[in-house]
PDB file of C-alpha atoms in Angstrom:
ATOM      1  CA  MET A   1     -53.181-137.624 118.865  1.00 50.00           C
ATOM      2  CA  GLU A   2     -56.251-139.847 118.428  1.00 64.00           C
ATOM      3  CA  GLY A   3     -56.176-143.611 117.801  1.00 84.00           C
ATOM      4  CA  GLU A   4     -57.597-146.017 120.380  1.00 95.00           C
ATOM      5  CA  PRO A   5     -60.054-144.330 122.767  1.00 98.00           C
ATOM      6  CA  THR A   6     -59.038-143.735 126.381  1.00 98.00           C
ATOM      7  CA  ARG A   7     -60.670-146.505 128.407  1.00 98.00           C
ATOM      8  CA  VAL A   8     -62.093-145.238 131.683  1.00 98.00           C
ATOM      9  CA  MET A   9     -63.386-147.784 134.160  1.00 98.00           C
ATOM     10  CA  ILE A  10     -66.002-146.469 136.598  1.00 97.00           C
ATOM     11  CA  GLY A  11     -66.956-148.486 139.657  1.00 95.00           C
ATOM     12  CA  VAL A  12     -70.670-147.984 140.315  1.00 94.00           C
ATOM     13  CA  ASN A  13     -73.008-149.159 143.055  1.00 90.00           C
ATOM     14  CA  GLU A  14     -76.579-148.852 144.238  1.00 88.00           C
ATOM     15  CA  SER A  15     -77.801-146.297 146.686  1.00 85.00           C
ATOM     16  CA  THR A  16     -77.892-147.436 150.312  1.00 82.00           C
ATOM     17  CA  ILE A  17     -80.895-145.213 150.986  1.00 79.00           C
ATOM     18  CA  LYS A  18     -83.900-147.366 151.845  1.00 76.00           C
ATOM     19  CA  GLY A  19     -86.598-147.536 149.188  1.00 72.00           C
ATOM     20  CA  TYR A  20     -84.387-145.761 146.639  1.00 72.00           C
ATOM     21  CA  PRO A  21     -83.394-148.422 144.095  1.00 70.00           C
ATOM     22  CA  HIS A  22     -81.076-146.270 142.010  1.00 86.00           C
ATOM     23  CA  ALA A  23     -77.425-145.553 141.498  1.00 90.00           C
ATOM     24  CA  SER A  24     -75.709-144.125 144.561  1.00 90.00           C
ATOM     25  CA  ILE A  25     -75.167-140.380 144.748  1.00 90.00           C
ATOM     26  CA  SER A  26     -71.402-140.828 144.591  1.00 91.00           C
ATOM     27  CA  SER A  27     -71.560-143.178 141.563  1.00 93.00           C
ATOM     28  CA  LYS A  28     -73.616-140.646 139.657  1.00 94.00           C
ATOM     29  CA  GLY A  29     -71.246-137.908 140.759  1.00 94.00           C
ATOM     30  CA  ALA A  30     -68.195-139.817 139.501  1.00 95.00           C
ATOM     31  CA  PHE A  31     -69.925-140.502 136.181  1.00 97.00           C
ATOM     32  CA  GLU A  32     -71.085-136.920 135.622  1.00 96.00           C
ATOM     33  CA  TRP A  33     -67.683-135.562 136.597  1.00 96.00           C
ATOM     34  CA  THR A  34     -66.045-137.846 134.016  1.00 98.00           C
ATOM     35  CA  LEU A  35     -68.430-136.669 131.297  1.00 97.00           C
ATOM     36  CA  HIS A  36     -68.122-132.971 132.073  1.00 97.00           C
ATOM     37  CA  LYS A  37     -64.475-132.643 132.975  1.00 97.00           C
ATOM     38  CA  ILE A  38     -62.758-135.386 130.944  1.00 98.00           C
ATOM     39  CA  VAL A  39     -64.875-136.564 128.012  1.00 98.00           C
ATOM     40  CA  ARG A  40     -66.398-133.103 127.327  1.00 97.00           C
ATOM     41  CA  SER A  41     -67.321-132.869 123.617  1.00 96.00           C
ATOM     42  CA  ASN A  42     -64.762-135.502 122.579  1.00 97.00           C
ATOM     43  CA  THR A  43     -67.268-138.376 122.721  1.00 97.00           C
ATOM     44  CA  SER A  44     -65.359-140.551 120.247  1.00 97.00           C
ATOM     45  CA  GLY A  45     -62.119-140.274 122.230  1.00 98.00           C
ATOM     46  CA  PHE A  46     -63.342-142.243 125.239  1.00 98.00           C
ATOM     47  CA  LYS A  47     -64.865-145.561 126.120  1.00 98.00           C
ATOM     48  CA  LEU A  48     -66.494-145.972 129.533  1.00 98.00           C
ATOM     49  CA  LEU A  49     -66.375-149.325 131.298  1.00 98.00           C
ATOM     50  CA  PHE A  50     -68.951-149.675 134.079  1.00 98.00           C
ATOM     51  CA  LEU A  51     -68.260-152.294 136.695  1.00 97.00           C
ATOM     52  CA  HIS A  52     -70.809-153.099 139.339  1.00 95.00           C
ATOM     53  CA  VAL A  53     -69.870-155.433 142.153  1.00 93.00           C
ATOM     54  CA  GLN A  54     -73.139-156.886 143.313  1.00 90.00           C
ATOM     55  CA  VAL A  55     -73.953-157.436 146.953  1.00 80.00           C
ATOM     56  CA  PRO A  56     -76.925-159.662 147.917  1.00 78.00           C
ATOM     57  CA  ASP A  57     -80.415-158.296 147.084  1.00 72.00           C
ATOM     58  CA  GLU A  58     -79.124-155.761 144.629  1.00 73.00           C
ATOM     59  CA  ASP A  59     -80.576-155.130 141.207  1.00 72.00           C
ATOM     60  CA  GLY A  60     -77.406-154.939 139.095  1.00 75.00           C
ATOM     61  CA  PRO A  61     -78.798-154.937 135.543  1.00 83.00           C
ATOM     62  CA  HIS A  62     -81.241-152.134 136.314  1.00 87.00           C
ATOM     63  CA  LEU A  63     -78.427-150.084 137.839  1.00 89.00           C
ATOM     64  CA  LEU A  64     -76.167-150.511 134.837  1.00 94.00           C
ATOM     65  CA  GLU A  65     -78.992-149.660 132.440  1.00 94.00           C
ATOM     66  CA  TYR A  66     -79.053-146.152 133.872  1.00 94.00           C
ATOM     67  CA  PHE A  67     -75.405-145.530 132.951  1.00 96.00           C
ATOM     68  CA  VAL A  68     -75.565-147.302 129.592  1.00 97.00           C
ATOM     69  CA  ASN A  69     -78.644-145.307 128.561  1.00 96.00           C
ATOM     70  CA  ARG A  70     -76.950-142.027 129.453  1.00 96.00           C
ATOM     71  CA  CYS A  71     -73.925-143.031 127.348  1.00 97.00           C
ATOM     72  CA  HIS A  72     -76.122-143.894 124.380  1.00 97.00           C
ATOM     73  CA  GLU A  73     -77.873-140.526 124.627  1.00 96.00           C
ATOM     74  CA  ILE A  74     -74.548-138.692 124.606  1.00 96.00           C
ATOM     75  CA  GLY A  75     -72.895-140.961 122.045  1.00 97.00           C
ATOM     76  CA  VAL A  76     -70.061-142.336 124.174  1.00 98.00           C
ATOM     77  CA  GLN A  77     -69.049-145.960 123.683  1.00 98.00           C
ATOM     78  CA  CYS A  78     -69.441-148.105 126.760  1.00 98.00           C
ATOM     79  CA  GLU A  79     -69.458-151.568 128.243  1.00 98.00           C
ATOM     80  CA  ALA A  80     -71.027-152.665 131.518  1.00 97.00           C
ATOM     81  CA  TRP A  81     -70.780-155.814 133.554  1.00 97.00           C
ATOM     82  CA  ILE A  82     -71.509-157.290 136.958  1.00 95.00           C
ATOM     83  CA  LYS A  83     -69.289-159.309 139.281  1.00 96.00           C
ATOM     84  CA  LYS A  84     -69.866-160.755 142.703  1.00 94.00           C
ATOM     85  CA  GLY A  85     -67.500-160.584 145.640  1.00 92.00           C
ATOM     86  CA  ASP A  86     -65.772-158.101 147.877  1.00 92.00           C
ATOM     87  CA  PRO A  87     -66.024-154.798 145.956  1.00 92.00           C
ATOM     88  CA  LYS A  88     -62.497-153.543 146.650  1.00 92.00           C
ATOM     89  CA  GLU A  89     -60.853-156.840 145.703  1.00 95.00           C
ATOM     90  CA  VAL A  90     -63.032-157.401 142.648  1.00 96.00           C
ATOM     91  CA  ILE A  91     -62.397-153.891 141.320  1.00 96.00           C
ATOM     92  CA  CYS A  92     -58.612-154.280 141.651  1.00 97.00           C
ATOM     93  CA  HIS A  93     -58.822-157.709 140.025  1.00 98.00           C
ATOM     94  CA  GLU A  94     -60.867-156.363 137.118  1.00 98.00           C
ATOM     95  CA  VAL A  95     -58.379-153.514 136.607  1.00 98.00           C
ATOM     96  CA  LYS A  96     -55.646-156.128 136.282  1.00 98.00           C
ATOM     97  CA  ARG A  97     -57.708-158.132 133.786  1.00 98.00           C
ATOM     98  CA  VAL A  98     -59.195-155.306 131.698  1.00 98.00           C
ATOM     99  CA  ARG A  99     -56.282-152.826 131.884  1.00 98.00           C
ATOM    100  CA  PRO A 100     -58.180-149.522 131.691  1.00 98.00           C
ATOM    101  CA  ASP A 101     -56.218-146.278 131.279  1.00 98.00           C
ATOM    102  CA  LEU A 102     -57.925-144.807 134.305  1.00 97.00           C
ATOM    103  CA  LEU A 103     -60.223-145.895 137.140  1.00 97.00           C
ATOM    104  CA  VAL A 104     -62.766-143.374 138.442  1.00 96.00           C
ATOM    105  CA  MET A 105     -64.397-144.015 141.811  1.00 93.00           C
ATOM    106  CA  GLY A 106     -66.970-142.040 143.700  1.00 91.00           C
ATOM    107  CA  SER A 107     -66.552-141.548 147.425  1.00 86.00           C
ATOM    108  CA  ARG A 108     -68.810-140.266 150.159  1.00 81.00           C
ATOM    109  CA  GLY A 109     -66.060-137.936 151.315  1.00 75.00           C
ATOM    110  CA  LEU A 110     -66.447-138.976 154.944  1.00 71.00           C
ATOM    111  CA  GLY A 111     -64.244-137.544 157.660  1.00 68.00           C
ATOM    112  CA  PRO A 112     -61.540-139.676 159.336  1.00 63.00           C
ATOM    113  CA  PHE A 113     -63.772-140.591 162.265  1.00 63.00           C
ATOM    114  CA  GLN A 114     -66.599-141.974 160.119  1.00 61.00           C
ATOM    115  CA  ARG A 115     -64.153-143.681 157.765  1.00 57.00           C
ATOM    116  CA  VAL A 116     -62.781-145.888 160.512  1.00 56.00           C
ATOM    117  CA  PHE A 117     -66.131-147.586 160.931  1.00 55.00           C
ATOM    118  CA  VAL A 118     -67.238-147.640 157.344  1.00 54.00           C
ATOM    119  CA  GLY A 119     -64.049-148.488 155.478  1.00 57.00           C
ATOM    120  CA  THR A 120     -63.777-147.121 152.013  1.00 80.00           C
ATOM    121  CA  VAL A 121     -63.530-149.027 148.780  1.00 88.00           C
ATOM    122  CA  SER A 122     -62.164-146.011 146.942  1.00 86.00           C
ATOM    123  CA  GLU A 123     -59.263-145.593 149.352  1.00 85.00           C
ATOM    124  CA  PHE A 124     -58.253-149.228 148.924  1.00 88.00           C
ATOM    125  CA  CYS A 125     -58.464-149.035 145.139  1.00 91.00           C
ATOM    126  CA  ALA A 126     -56.518-145.753 144.953  1.00 87.00           C
ATOM    127  CA  LYS A 127     -53.723-147.564 146.746  1.00 86.00           C
ATOM    128  CA  HIS A 128     -53.835-150.992 145.136  1.00 90.00           C
ATOM    129  CA  ALA A 129     -55.320-150.757 141.632  1.00 93.00           C
ATOM    130  CA  GLU A 130     -52.710-151.153 138.906  1.00 93.00           C
ATOM    131  CA  CYS A 131     -53.714-148.053 136.949  1.00 95.00           C
ATOM    132  CA  PRO A 132     -54.127-144.355 137.696  1.00 95.00           C
ATOM    133  CA  VAL A 133     -57.130-143.714 139.939  1.00 93.00           C
ATOM    134  CA  ILE A 134     -59.266-140.592 140.474  1.00 94.00           C
ATOM    135  CA  THR A 135     -61.542-140.386 143.459  1.00 91.00           C
ATOM    136  CA  ILE A 136     -64.458-137.994 143.143  1.00 92.00           C
ATOM    137  CA  LYS A 137     -65.771-136.927 146.511  1.00 88.00           C
ATOM    138  CA  ARG A 138     -69.475-136.345 146.884  1.00 86.00           C
ATOM    139  CA  SER A 139     -70.161-132.644 147.322  1.00 80.00           C
ATOM    140  CA  ALA A 140     -71.422-131.579 150.733  1.00 79.00           C
ATOM    141  CA  ASP A 141     -74.741-130.276 149.359  1.00 82.00           C
ATOM    142  CA  GLU A 142     -75.513-133.700 147.891  1.00 80.00           C
ATOM    143  CA  ALA A 143     -75.000-135.616 151.138  1.00 81.00           C
ATOM    144  CA  PRO A 144     -78.164-137.346 152.404  1.00 80.00           C
ATOM    145  CA  GLN A 145     -79.462-136.888 155.941  1.00 79.00           C
ATOM    146  CA  ASP A 146     -77.174-139.644 157.221  1.00 80.00           C
ATOM    147  CA  PRO A 147     -73.797-139.006 155.529  1.00 78.00           C
ATOM    148  CA  VAL A 148     -72.943-142.705 155.772  1.00 78.00           C
ATOM    149  CA  ASP A 149     -75.815-143.310 153.339  1.00 81.00           C
ATOM    150  CA  ASP A 150     -75.130-142.762 149.671  1.00 82.00           C
TER     151      ASP A 150
ATOM    152  CA  MET B   1     -70.940-129.975 126.763  1.00 50.00           C
ATOM    153  CA  GLU B   2     -68.190-127.378 126.191  1.00 64.00           C
ATOM    154  CA  GLY B   3     -67.945-123.999 127.915  1.00 84.00           C
ATOM    155  CA  GLU B   4     -65.047-123.227 130.247  1.00 95.00           C
ATOM    156  CA  PRO B   5     -62.043-125.522 129.644  1.00 98.00           C
ATOM    157  CA  THR B   6     -61.193-128.183 132.217  1.00 98.00           C
ATOM    158  CA  ARG B   7     -58.326-126.771 134.287  1.00 98.00           C
ATOM    159  CA  VAL B   8     -55.688-129.391 135.032  1.00 98.00           C
ATOM    160  CA  MET B   9     -52.912-128.469 137.443  1.00 98.00           C
ATOM    161  CA  ILE B  10     -49.694-130.450 136.994  1.00 97.00           C
ATOM    162  CA  GLY B  11     -46.993-130.318 139.659  1.00 95.00           C
ATOM    163  CA  VAL B  12     -43.591-130.487 137.953  1.00 94.00           C
ATOM    164  CA  ASN B  13     -40.044-130.646 139.243  1.00 90.00           C
ATOM    165  CA  GLU B  14     -36.468-130.958 138.049  1.00 88.00           C
ATOM    166  CA  SER B  15     -34.638-134.202 137.650  1.00 85.00           C
ATOM    167  CA  THR B  16     -32.552-135.255 140.623  1.00 82.00           C
ATOM    168  CA  ILE B  17     -30.030-136.932 138.313  1.00 79.00           C
ATOM    169  CA  LYS B  18     -26.694-135.116 138.571  1.00 76.00           C
ATOM    170  CA  GLY B  19     -25.708-133.066 135.543  1.00 73.00           C
ATOM    171  CA  TYR B  20     -29.162-133.469 133.988  1.00 72.00           C
ATOM    172  CA  PRO B  21     -30.841-130.059 134.274  1.00 71.00           C
ATOM    173  CA  HIS B  22     -34.211-131.077 132.859  1.00 86.00           C
ATOM    174  CA  ALA B  23     -37.691-132.003 133.979  1.00 90.00           C
ATOM    175  CA  SER B  24     -37.854-135.154 136.074  1.00 90.00           C
ATOM    176  CA  ILE B  25     -38.848-138.394 134.394  1.00 90.00           C
ATOM    177  CA  SER B  26     -42.048-138.583 136.438  1.00 91.00           C
ATOM    178  CA  SER B  27     -43.031-134.954 135.669  1.00 93.00           C
ATOM    179  CA  LYS B  28     -42.669-135.604 131.956  1.00 94.00           C
ATOM    180  CA  GLY B  29     -44.600-138.861 132.358  1.00 94.00           C
ATOM    181  CA  ALA B  30     -47.494-137.121 134.125  1.00 95.00           C
ATOM    182  CA  PHE B  31     -47.569-134.427 131.428  1.00 97.00           C
ATOM    183  CA  GLU B  32     -47.471-136.839 128.476  1.00 96.00           C
ATOM    184  CA  TRP B  33     -50.095-139.065 130.099  1.00 96.00           C
ATOM    185  CA  THR B  34     -52.403-136.038 130.485  1.00 98.00           C
ATOM    186  CA  LEU B  35     -51.951-135.089 126.841  1.00 97.00           C
ATOM    187  CA  HIS B  36     -52.428-138.597 125.440  1.00 97.00           C
ATOM    188  CA  LYS B  37     -55.138-139.950 127.703  1.00 97.00           C
ATOM    189  CA  ILE B  38     -57.151-136.891 128.743  1.00 98.00           C
ATOM    190  CA  VAL B  39     -56.625-133.951 126.379  1.00 98.00           C
ATOM    191  CA  ARG B  40     -56.255-136.132 123.248  1.00 97.00           C
ATOM    192  CA  SER B  41     -57.374-134.109 120.197  1.00 96.00           C
ATOM    193  CA  ASN B  42     -59.627-131.811 122.260  1.00 97.00           C
ATOM    194  CA  THR B  43     -56.953-129.134 122.680  1.00 97.00           C
ATOM    195  CA  SER B  44     -59.444-126.306 123.203  1.00 97.00           C
ATOM    196  CA  GLY B  45     -61.232-128.182 125.991  1.00 98.00           C
ATOM    197  CA  PHE B  46     -58.370-128.035 128.469  1.00 98.00           C
ATOM    198  CA  LYS B  47     -56.084-125.561 130.146  1.00 98.00           C
ATOM    199  CA  LEU B  48     -52.921-126.855 131.801  1.00 98.00           C
ATOM    200  CA  LEU B  49     -51.564-125.117 134.890  1.00 98.00           C
ATOM    201  CA  PHE B  50     -47.931-125.956 135.625  1.00 98.00           C
ATOM    202  CA  LEU B  51     -46.762-125.366 139.156  1.00 97.00           C
ATOM    203  CA  HIS B  52     -43.122-125.752 140.069  1.00 95.00           C
ATOM    204  CA  VAL B  53     -42.102-125.574 143.698  1.00 93.00           C
ATOM    205  CA  GLN B  54     -38.506-124.488 143.620  1.00 90.00           C
ATOM    206  CA  VAL B  55     -35.897-125.914 145.931  1.00 80.00           C
ATOM    207  CA  PRO B  56     -32.522-124.136 146.311  1.00 78.00           C
ATOM    208  CA  ASP B  57     -30.199-124.197 143.239  1.00 72.00           C
ATOM    209  CA  GLU B  58     -32.981-125.139 140.853  1.00 74.00           C
ATOM    210  CA  ASP B  59     -33.574-123.489 137.505  1.00 72.00           C
ATOM    211  CA  GLY B  60     -37.350-123.022 137.595  1.00 75.00           C
ATOM    212  CA  PRO B  61     -37.951-120.791 134.547  1.00 83.00           C
ATOM    213  CA  HIS B  62     -35.958-123.097 132.269  1.00 87.00           C
ATOM    214  CA  LEU B  63     -37.917-126.097 133.565  1.00 89.00           C
ATOM    215  CA  LEU B  64     -41.288-124.463 132.965  1.00 94.00           C
ATOM    216  CA  GLU B  65     -40.220-123.346 129.470  1.00 94.00           C
ATOM    217  CA  TYR B  66     -40.065-126.995 128.455  1.00 94.00           C
ATOM    218  CA  PHE B  67     -43.717-127.611 129.331  1.00 96.00           C
ATOM    219  CA  VAL B  68     -44.972-124.265 128.023  1.00 97.00           C
ATOM    220  CA  ASN B  69     -43.214-124.782 124.681  1.00 96.00           C
ATOM    221  CA  ARG B  70     -44.747-128.231 124.287  1.00 96.00           C
ATOM    222  CA  CYS B  71     -48.204-126.779 124.984  1.00 97.00           C
ATOM    223  CA  HIS B  72     -47.691-124.045 122.389  1.00 97.00           C
ATOM    224  CA  GLU B  73     -46.635-126.628 119.793  1.00 96.00           C
ATOM    225  CA  ILE B  74     -49.776-128.676 120.440  1.00 96.00           C
ATOM    226  CA  GLY B  75     -52.096-125.703 120.833  1.00 97.00           C
ATOM    227  CA  VAL B  76     -53.194-126.243 124.424  1.00 98.00           C
ATOM    228  CA  GLN B  77     -53.690-123.184 126.620  1.00 98.00           C
ATOM    229  CA  CYS B  78     -51.446-123.078 129.658  1.00 98.00           C
ATOM    230  CA  GLU B  79     -50.097-121.079 132.555  1.00 98.00           C
ATOM    231  CA  ALA B  80     -46.945-121.742 134.540  1.00 97.00           C
ATOM    232  CA  TRP B  81     -45.608-120.329 137.770  1.00 97.00           C
ATOM    233  CA  ILE B  82     -43.027-120.894 140.466  1.00 95.00           C
ATOM    234  CA  LYS B  83     -43.396-120.916 144.219  1.00 96.00           C
ATOM    235  CA  LYS B  84     -40.940-121.555 147.011  1.00 94.00           C
ATOM    236  CA  GLY B  85     -41.478-123.717 150.049  1.00 92.00           C
ATOM    237  CA  ASP B  86     -42.251-127.253 151.027  1.00 92.00           C
ATOM    238  CA  PRO B  87     -43.580-128.858 147.790  1.00 92.00           C
ATOM    239  CA  LYS B  88     -46.423-130.839 149.344  1.00 92.00           C
ATOM    240  CA  GLU B  89     -47.735-127.916 151.377  1.00 95.00           C
ATOM    241  CA  VAL B  90     -47.324-125.409 148.567  1.00 96.00           C
ATOM    242  CA  ILE B  91     -49.136-127.631 146.058  1.00 96.00           C
ATOM    243  CA  CYS B  92     -52.105-128.126 148.393  1.00 97.00           C
ATOM    244  CA  HIS B  93     -52.147-124.395 149.120  1.00 98.00           C
ATOM    245  CA  GLU B  94     -52.111-123.548 145.407  1.00 98.00           C
ATOM    246  CA  VAL B  95     -54.961-125.995 144.759  1.00 98.00           C
ATOM    247  CA  LYS B  96     -56.987-124.116 147.358  1.00 97.00           C
ATOM    248  CA  ARG B  97     -56.144-120.777 145.786  1.00 98.00           C
ATOM    249  CA  VAL B  98     -56.435-121.677 142.077  1.00 98.00           C
ATOM    250  CA  ARG B  99     -59.239-124.291 142.301  1.00 98.00           C
ATOM    251  CA  PRO B 100     -58.276-126.549 139.378  1.00 98.00           C
ATOM    252  CA  ASP B 101     -60.694-129.292 138.285  1.00 98.00           C
ATOM    253  CA  LEU B 102     -57.968-131.891 138.628  1.00 97.00           C
ATOM    254  CA  LEU B 103     -54.414-132.184 139.965  1.00 97.00           C
ATOM    255  CA  VAL B 104     -52.028-134.537 138.137  1.00 96.00           C
ATOM    256  CA  MET B 105     -48.834-135.612 139.919  1.00 93.00           C
ATOM    257  CA  GLY B 106     -46.023-137.834 138.761  1.00 91.00           C
ATOM    258  CA  SER B 107     -44.604-140.364 141.165  1.00 86.00           C
ATOM    259  CA  ARG B 108     -41.522-142.544 141.137  1.00 81.00           C
ATOM    260  CA  GLY B 109     -43.642-145.539 141.989  1.00 75.00           C
ATOM    261  CA  LEU B 110     -41.318-146.630 144.780  1.00 70.00           C
ATOM    262  CA  GLY B 111     -42.061-149.669 146.911  1.00 67.00           C
ATOM    263  CA  PRO B 112     -43.149-149.300 150.547  1.00 63.00           C
ATOM    264  CA  PHE B 113     -39.610-149.811 151.878  1.00 63.00           C
ATOM    265  CA  GLN B 114     -38.070-147.036 149.791  1.00 61.00           C
ATOM    266  CA  ARG B 115     -41.029-144.758 150.410  1.00 57.00           C
ATOM    267  CA  VAL B 116     -40.450-144.699 154.144  1.00 56.00           C
ATOM    268  CA  PHE B 117     -37.094-142.996 153.648  1.00 56.00           C
ATOM    269  CA  VAL B 118     -37.979-140.768 150.751  1.00 53.00           C
ATOM    270  CA  GLY B 119     -41.496-139.571 151.613  1.00 57.00           C
ATOM    271  CA  THR B 120     -43.696-138.829 148.677  1.00 80.00           C
ATOM    272  CA  VAL B 121     -45.214-135.530 147.736  1.00 88.00           C
ATOM    273  CA  SER B 122     -47.817-137.195 145.531  1.00 86.00           C
ATOM    274  CA  GLU B 123     -49.142-139.366 148.353  1.00 85.00           C
ATOM    275  CA  PHE B 124     -49.572-136.335 150.599  1.00 88.00           C
ATOM    276  CA  CYS B 125     -51.339-134.355 147.879  1.00 91.00           C
ATOM    277  CA  ALA B 126     -53.639-137.250 146.913  1.00 87.00           C
ATOM    278  CA  LYS B 127     -54.795-137.224 150.528  1.00 86.00           C
ATOM    279  CA  HIS B 128     -54.951-133.519 151.301  1.00 90.00           C
ATOM    280  CA  ALA B 129     -55.495-131.537 148.097  1.00 93.00           C
ATOM    281  CA  GLU B 130     -59.017-130.132 147.829  1.00 93.00           C
ATOM    282  CA  CYS B 131     -59.672-131.401 144.310  1.00 95.00           C
ATOM    283  CA  PRO B 132     -59.557-134.783 142.537  1.00 95.00           C
ATOM    284  CA  VAL B 133     -55.983-136.034 142.151  1.00 94.00           C
ATOM    285  CA  ILE B 134     -54.451-138.508 139.698  1.00 94.00           C
ATOM    286  CA  THR B 135     -51.042-139.944 140.431  1.00 91.00           C
ATOM    287  CA  ILE B 136     -49.129-141.238 137.411  1.00 92.00           C
ATOM    288  CA  LYS B 137     -46.495-143.753 138.386  1.00 88.00           C
ATOM    289  CA  ARG B 138     -43.250-143.825 136.445  1.00 86.00           C
ATOM    290  CA  SER B 139     -43.089-146.959 134.327  1.00 80.00           C
ATOM    291  CA  ALA B 140     -40.479-149.512 135.369  1.00 79.00           C
ATOM    292  CA  ASP B 141     -38.585-149.273 132.057  1.00 82.00           C
ATOM    293  CA  GLU B 142     -38.077-145.523 132.578  1.00 80.00           C
ATOM    294  CA  ALA B 143     -36.568-145.845 136.054  1.00 81.00           C
ATOM    295  CA  PRO B 144     -32.956-144.585 136.266  1.00 80.00           C
ATOM    296  CA  GLN B 145     -30.136-146.725 137.699  1.00 79.00           C
ATOM    297  CA  ASP B 146     -30.971-145.569 141.224  1.00 80.00           C
ATOM    298  CA  PRO B 147     -34.801-145.733 141.469  1.00 78.00           C
ATOM    299  CA  VAL B 148     -34.761-142.983 144.104  1.00 78.00           C
ATOM    300  CA  ASP B 149     -33.465-140.658 141.368  1.00 80.00           C
ATOM    301  CA  ASP B 150     -35.991-139.199 138.979  1.00 82.00           C
TER     302      ASP B 150
END
C-alpha cells in the first residue's frame, strides 16, 4: 500500500500579532496536527507542500524556513513556495496546478458574528478547492487576547 | 511520534440504487481514500470507527460487515455501530460522544442545483461536527446513471 507519498498541501501565513514575526498560531496548529494525527511515524509516506501567499510587508522566506526546518528535523520530505495575490484565490489556483491529495488549512475558529467581518480563507477553500480539504480550528486555549488576531 | 492511534470516524450508508444492497459508492470511496492516502502502510497507527445511521428497510449489520472485513484483511483496528435517526444530527452527536480525531464523509459531489433538492449530510457535518472533517467527493467516472443515486 505504499508507492508515491501522499502529498499534503498546507496553507501557512504569518501571525497578525504586532511585533511577533512568526508563523500564525493557526498555521502552526494545522502543521502540528498533520504531523501528529496523519503523518505519525510514517515519515516516508508523506510529502508536505507549504504554500505561503504573501501580503505586503511580510517576510515569506523566514516564515517558510520555520516549517522546512521542522520537516528536516523529523525527516519528512517537503517543498515550500511563495505566491502573491488574494490568499483564497491563489490557494485554490495552486491546488489546481499542483494537485495535492489533501489541503490542510488552519482557522481561527471564529464565531459566526466575527466571521462576517473578517471573512475566512479556509471556508472559501473548503468550498472551492479541487481536492479534499481539512480545516483545523485553533483551540480556545491558544487564542490570543483579541481572537481576530492569529 | 506514535502512542494512541489516530481515530478516524467514517460515516457510511447503503447504496440508493435499487436492487443493489451494498455500501454506497461514496462510502466506499471515502473508505478507500482513507486507506490509501492516510493510513497507507501504517496500519497500527490508525483505528477506524464506522458509523451507520440506519433508515427504515436498511440492512445495517450486513453493510458494516463489508467495512469490518476489509479492515481485518488489511490489519487495521476498527469498530462499527449502528444508530437510528436523522443522519446529519446523529453523526454530529456521535462525534461529540466518541471524540474522533477526524471525521471522513463521502459525498456525491452534486452541483449546486441538485444539492438544493437533495440536501447533503456531508455539508452539514463539515459545518457542525466538533472535529476536523474531510469530505471525499465521488469521482465523475464512478457516478451512476442518475447522479442523485449513490
